[in-house]
Amino acid sequence: MVSKQILIVEDEKPIRDMIAFGLRRAGFEVLEAQDCATARCCVADHFPDLMLVDWMLPDSSGLELTRWMKKQSDTREMPVIMLTARAEEEDKIRGLEGGADDYVTKPFSPRELLARINAVLRRAKGGDDEGGLVAEGLVVDPAGHRVRADGVEVSLGPTEFRLLSFFMAHQERVYSRSQLLDRVWGGNVYVEERTVDVHIRRLRKALEQKGYDRFIQTVRGAGYRFSTQTG
Ligand code: CA
């Protein structure tokens, strides 16, 4: 297997070294950039599999860099994890809306970072189990428009069905309400963000009987995530 290449964009050398050390040990190939300009060159030259982007960088912000990447057709799909010392809710939302696939708040453990990287890389590959949408005993059959929980059919409204299908195709990833509106509702401008909460509630209620409502997790200040692990 060819090792995955990860670009670390971080101006603080000790932090960069620490991350690079952990990643190399985990079998990744590591590229390093200390500012946005270097990062852009590095992306053009190497086209890494994933980027770790610090929020505060000397020449421009990591958020700007991420936005730029997500605007270019060739780098749009490149996964970005933001590293941030900012735990403020507003910033997390701005990071996700700027196109980041996930974020990790400093200080983080190398293990936590690795887990996030692996989850994001798995998703970027388009999912390992493409045939059906499966999470433990919860199975969605998009073609047949059916949902089963431990073999028992679950009845869902059309929006809840779309919401669950979307979540199950993008597991372990946090989506803000506006991202969900965009991806699940298709950017209907007349829908309020609160609407998302209403459908999440209905979806949870429908999954409650077999306990699968636990997969629909609220991420405070950021949005929602589908995860089979406990939040
Ligand atoms: Ca920094």
Short mmCIF file of C-alpha atoms and ligand atoms in Angstrom, two decimals:
data_model
loop_
_atom_site.label_atom_id
_atom_site.label_comp_id
_atom_site.label_asym_id
_atom_site.label_seq_id
_atom_site.Cartn_x
_atom_site.Cartn_y
_atom_site.Cartn_z
CA MET A 1 0.00 0.00 0.00
CA VAL A 2 1.29 3.46 -0.92
CA SER A 3 1.45 5.64 2.14
CA LYS A 4 -0.85 8.64 2.29
CA GLN A 5 0.64 12.08 2.14
CA ILE A 6 -0.38 14.67 4.69
CA LEU A 7 0.49 18.35 4.52
CA ILE A 8 0.84 20.13 7.85
CA VAL A 9 0.35 23.89 7.62
CA GLU A 10 1.47 25.30 10.95
CA ASP A 11 3.88 28.14 11.72
CA GLU A 12 4.88 26.95 15.18
CA LYS A 13 7.75 24.57 14.58
CA PRO A 14 7.50 22.60 17.85
CA ILE A 15 3.84 21.81 17.15
CA ARG A 16 4.60 20.96 13.53
CA ASP A 17 7.43 18.65 14.60
CA MET A 18 5.25 16.97 17.18
CA ILE A 19 2.47 16.30 14.67
CA ALA A 20 4.92 15.21 11.97
CA PHE A 21 6.58 12.78 14.34
CA GLY A 22 3.26 11.15 15.25
CA LEU A 23 2.12 10.94 11.65
CA ARG A 24 5.37 9.43 10.38
CA ARG A 25 5.21 6.85 13.11
CA ALA A 26 1.69 6.00 11.99
CA GLY A 27 3.00 5.37 8.48
CA PHE A 28 2.07 8.61 6.76
CA GLU A 29 4.31 10.60 4.49
CA VAL A 30 4.55 14.14 5.83
CA LEU A 31 4.90 17.48 4.06
CA GLU A 32 5.32 20.68 6.00
CA ALA A 33 4.51 24.33 5.35
CA GLN A 34 4.97 27.24 7.75
CA ASP A 35 2.61 29.64 5.97
CA CYS A 36 -0.18 29.79 3.40
CA ALA A 37 2.04 30.73 0.46
CA THR A 38 4.26 27.70 1.01
CA ALA A 39 1.17 25.55 1.51
CA ARG A 40 -0.25 26.58 -1.87
CA CYS A 41 3.00 25.69 -3.62
CA CYS A 42 3.12 22.40 -1.78
CA VAL A 43 -0.47 21.55 -2.76
CA ALA A 44 0.31 22.32 -6.41
CA ASP A 45 3.51 20.27 -6.36
CA HIS A 46 2.45 17.25 -4.36
CA PHE A 47 -1.34 17.17 -4.22
CA PRO A 48 -1.43 15.64 -0.72
CA ASP A 49 -4.21 13.31 0.43
CA LEU A 50 -5.16 15.52 3.35
CA MET A 51 -4.22 18.87 4.87
CA LEU A 52 -3.98 19.87 8.50
CA VAL A 53 -4.38 23.63 8.63
CA ASP A 54 -3.68 25.81 11.62
CA TRP A 55 -6.11 28.69 12.05
CA MET A 56 -3.52 31.35 12.89
CA LEU A 57 -0.82 31.64 10.25
CA PRO A 58 1.57 34.52 9.57
CA ASP A 59 0.59 35.55 6.04
CA SER A 60 -3.13 34.79 5.93
CA SER A 61 -5.54 32.77 8.05
CA GLY A 62 -5.98 29.03 7.80
CA LEU A 63 -9.65 29.72 7.18
CA GLU A 64 -8.80 31.79 4.11
CA LEU A 65 -6.53 29.05 2.85
CA THR A 66 -9.29 26.47 3.32
CA ARG A 67 -11.82 28.66 1.52
CA TRP A 68 -9.41 29.11 -1.35
CA MET A 69 -8.86 25.35 -1.61
CA LYS A 70 -12.56 24.63 -1.66
CA LYS A 71 -13.05 27.12 -4.49
CA GLN A 72 -10.52 25.51 -6.83
CA SER A 73 -11.95 22.66 -8.84
CA ASP A 74 -8.81 20.53 -8.48
CA THR A 75 -8.45 20.90 -4.71
CA ARG A 76 -12.12 21.08 -3.74
CA GLU A 77 -12.22 17.43 -2.75
CA MET A 78 -8.99 17.52 -0.77
CA PRO A 79 -9.90 16.92 2.87
CA VAL A 80 -8.97 19.65 5.35
CA ILE A 81 -8.82 19.37 9.11
CA MET A 82 -8.46 22.68 10.90
CA LEU A 83 -6.29 22.96 13.96
CA THR A 84 -7.53 25.65 16.22
CA ALA A 85 -6.79 27.07 19.62
CA ARG A 86 -10.17 28.71 19.45
CA ALA A 87 -12.85 26.77 21.21
CA GLU A 88 -15.48 29.44 20.61
CA GLU A 89 -18.62 28.13 18.98
CA GLU A 90 -18.68 30.88 16.41
CA ASP A 91 -15.23 29.94 15.15
CA LYS A 92 -16.03 26.26 14.85
CA ILE A 93 -19.04 27.08 12.73
CA ARG A 94 -17.00 29.50 10.59
CA GLY A 95 -14.38 26.81 10.09
CA LEU A 96 -16.92 24.21 8.97
CA GLU A 97 -18.75 26.67 6.77
CA GLY A 98 -15.42 27.68 5.27
CA GLY A 99 -15.21 24.14 3.96
CA ALA A 100 -13.14 22.35 6.60
CA ASP A 101 -14.06 18.67 6.90
CA ASP A 102 -13.37 18.57 10.59
CA TYR A 103 -11.51 20.51 13.25
CA VAL A 104 -9.37 19.64 16.22
CA THR A 105 -9.02 22.00 19.14
CA LYS A 106 -5.59 22.54 20.68
CA PRO A 107 -4.29 21.03 22.80
CA PHE A 108 -5.07 17.65 21.27
CA SER A 109 -3.51 14.26 21.76
CA PRO A 110 -1.70 12.59 18.82
CA ARG A 111 -4.16 9.72 19.16
CA GLU A 112 -7.17 11.99 18.81
CA LEU A 113 -5.65 13.66 15.77
CA LEU A 114 -4.90 10.28 14.17
CA ALA A 115 -8.45 9.10 14.74
CA ARG A 116 -9.82 12.22 13.06
CA ILE A 117 -7.41 11.90 10.14
CA ASN A 118 -8.34 8.28 9.56
CA ALA A 119 -12.06 9.04 9.73
CA VAL A 120 -11.74 11.91 7.25
CA LEU A 121 -9.59 9.83 4.87
CA ARG A 122 -12.11 6.99 4.98
CA ARG A 123 -14.89 9.36 4.03
CA ALA A 124 -12.83 10.98 1.30
CA LYS A 125 -12.40 7.57 -0.33
CA GLY A 126 -16.14 7.47 -0.83
CA GLY A 127 -16.80 4.95 1.90
CA ASP A 128 -15.70 1.37 2.16
CA ASP A 129 -19.19 -0.11 2.16
CA GLU A 130 -20.64 1.55 -0.87
CA GLY A 131 -23.31 -1.04 -1.64
CA GLY A 132 -25.60 -0.37 1.29
CA LEU A 133 -25.75 2.20 4.02
CA VAL A 134 -25.12 0.19 7.13
CA ALA A 135 -24.38 1.15 10.70
CA GLU A 136 -24.54 -1.82 13.04
CA GLY A 137 -28.16 -3.05 12.87
CA LEU A 138 -29.38 0.03 11.06
CA VAL A 139 -29.68 -0.45 7.31
CA VAL A 140 -30.82 2.01 4.68
CA ASP A 141 -31.70 0.79 1.22
CA PRO A 142 -31.76 3.95 -0.92
CA ALA A 143 -33.09 2.16 -4.00
CA GLY A 144 -35.98 0.53 -2.18
CA HIS A 145 -36.50 3.58 0.02
CA ARG A 146 -36.56 1.38 3.09
CA VAL A 147 -34.98 1.58 6.52
CA ARG A 148 -34.58 -1.38 8.85
CA ALA A 149 -33.52 -1.36 12.47
CA ASP A 150 -32.50 -4.84 13.64
CA GLY A 151 -34.60 -6.26 10.83
CA VAL A 152 -37.70 -4.27 11.71
CA GLU A 153 -38.90 -1.75 9.16
CA VAL A 154 -38.80 1.85 10.33
CA SER A 155 -41.25 4.25 8.78
CA LEU A 156 -39.76 7.66 7.97
CA GLY A 157 -41.06 10.77 6.26
CA PRO A 158 -39.28 11.77 3.02
CA THR A 159 -37.14 14.45 4.66
CA GLU A 160 -36.11 12.17 7.52
CA PHE A 161 -35.26 9.49 4.99
CA ARG A 162 -33.05 11.86 3.01
CA LEU A 163 -31.48 13.15 6.21
CA LEU A 164 -30.68 9.65 7.46
CA SER A 165 -29.32 8.53 4.07
CA PHE A 166 -27.09 11.60 3.93
CA PHE A 167 -25.83 11.05 7.47
CA MET A 168 -25.12 7.37 6.88
CA ALA A 169 -23.20 8.13 3.71
CA HIS A 170 -21.14 10.69 5.62
CA GLN A 171 -20.57 9.08 9.00
CA GLU A 172 -18.36 10.59 11.68
CA ARG A 173 -18.50 14.03 10.12
CA VAL A 174 -19.99 17.10 11.74
CA TYR A 175 -22.40 19.19 9.68
CA SER A 176 -23.70 22.60 10.62
CA ARG A 177 -27.40 23.28 10.19
CA SER A 178 -26.78 25.40 7.13
CA GLN A 179 -24.61 22.67 5.58
CA LEU A 180 -27.40 20.17 6.16
CA LEU A 181 -29.94 22.53 4.60
CA ASP A 182 -27.65 22.85 1.64
CA ARG A 183 -26.94 19.15 1.20
CA VAL A 184 -30.25 17.58 2.25
CA TRP A 185 -32.81 20.24 1.44
CA GLY A 186 -30.93 21.49 -1.59
CA GLY A 187 -30.45 25.10 -0.58
CA ASN A 188 -34.10 26.10 -0.34
CA VAL A 189 -33.72 29.68 0.86
CA TYR A 190 -37.12 29.70 2.54
CA VAL A 191 -36.22 27.00 5.02
CA GLU A 192 -35.06 28.22 8.41
CA GLU A 193 -32.19 26.57 10.23
CA ARG A 194 -34.58 25.64 13.04
CA THR A 195 -36.31 23.33 10.59
CA VAL A 196 -33.28 21.06 10.75
CA ASP A 197 -33.78 20.58 14.48
CA VAL A 198 -37.41 19.63 13.92
CA HIS A 199 -36.51 16.88 11.45
CA ILE A 200 -33.64 15.68 13.60
CA ARG A 201 -36.11 15.29 16.43
CA ARG A 202 -38.49 13.29 14.25
CA LEU A 203 -35.67 11.13 12.97
CA ARG A 204 -34.47 10.38 16.49
CA LYS A 205 -37.99 9.53 17.57
CA ALA A 206 -38.34 7.07 14.70
CA LEU A 207 -35.04 5.39 15.57
CA GLU A 208 -35.67 5.36 19.30
CA GLN A 209 -37.35 1.98 19.53
CA LYS A 210 -34.15 0.05 18.79
CA GLY A 211 -31.93 2.66 20.42
CA TYR A 212 -30.38 3.90 17.18
CA ASP A 213 -31.30 7.48 17.98
CA ARG A 214 -27.95 7.47 19.80
CA PHE A 215 -26.21 7.59 16.39
CA ILE A 216 -27.68 11.04 15.68
CA GLN A 217 -25.47 13.18 17.85
CA THR A 218 -25.65 16.85 18.66
CA VAL A 219 -22.26 18.53 18.55
CA ARG A 220 -22.61 21.60 20.69
CA GLY A 221 -22.03 24.81 18.86
CA ALA A 222 -21.31 23.02 15.59
CA GLY A 223 -24.28 20.98 14.42
CA TYR A 224 -24.95 17.28 14.07
CA ARG A 225 -23.01 14.13 13.41
CA PHE A 226 -23.89 10.52 12.66
CA SER A 227 -21.62 8.29 14.64
CA THR A 228 -21.74 4.75 15.94
CA GLN A 229 -19.29 5.75 18.65
CA THR A 230 -20.43 7.53 21.77
CA GLY A 231 -19.95 11.25 21.47
CA CA B 1 -0.23 29.26 14.36
#
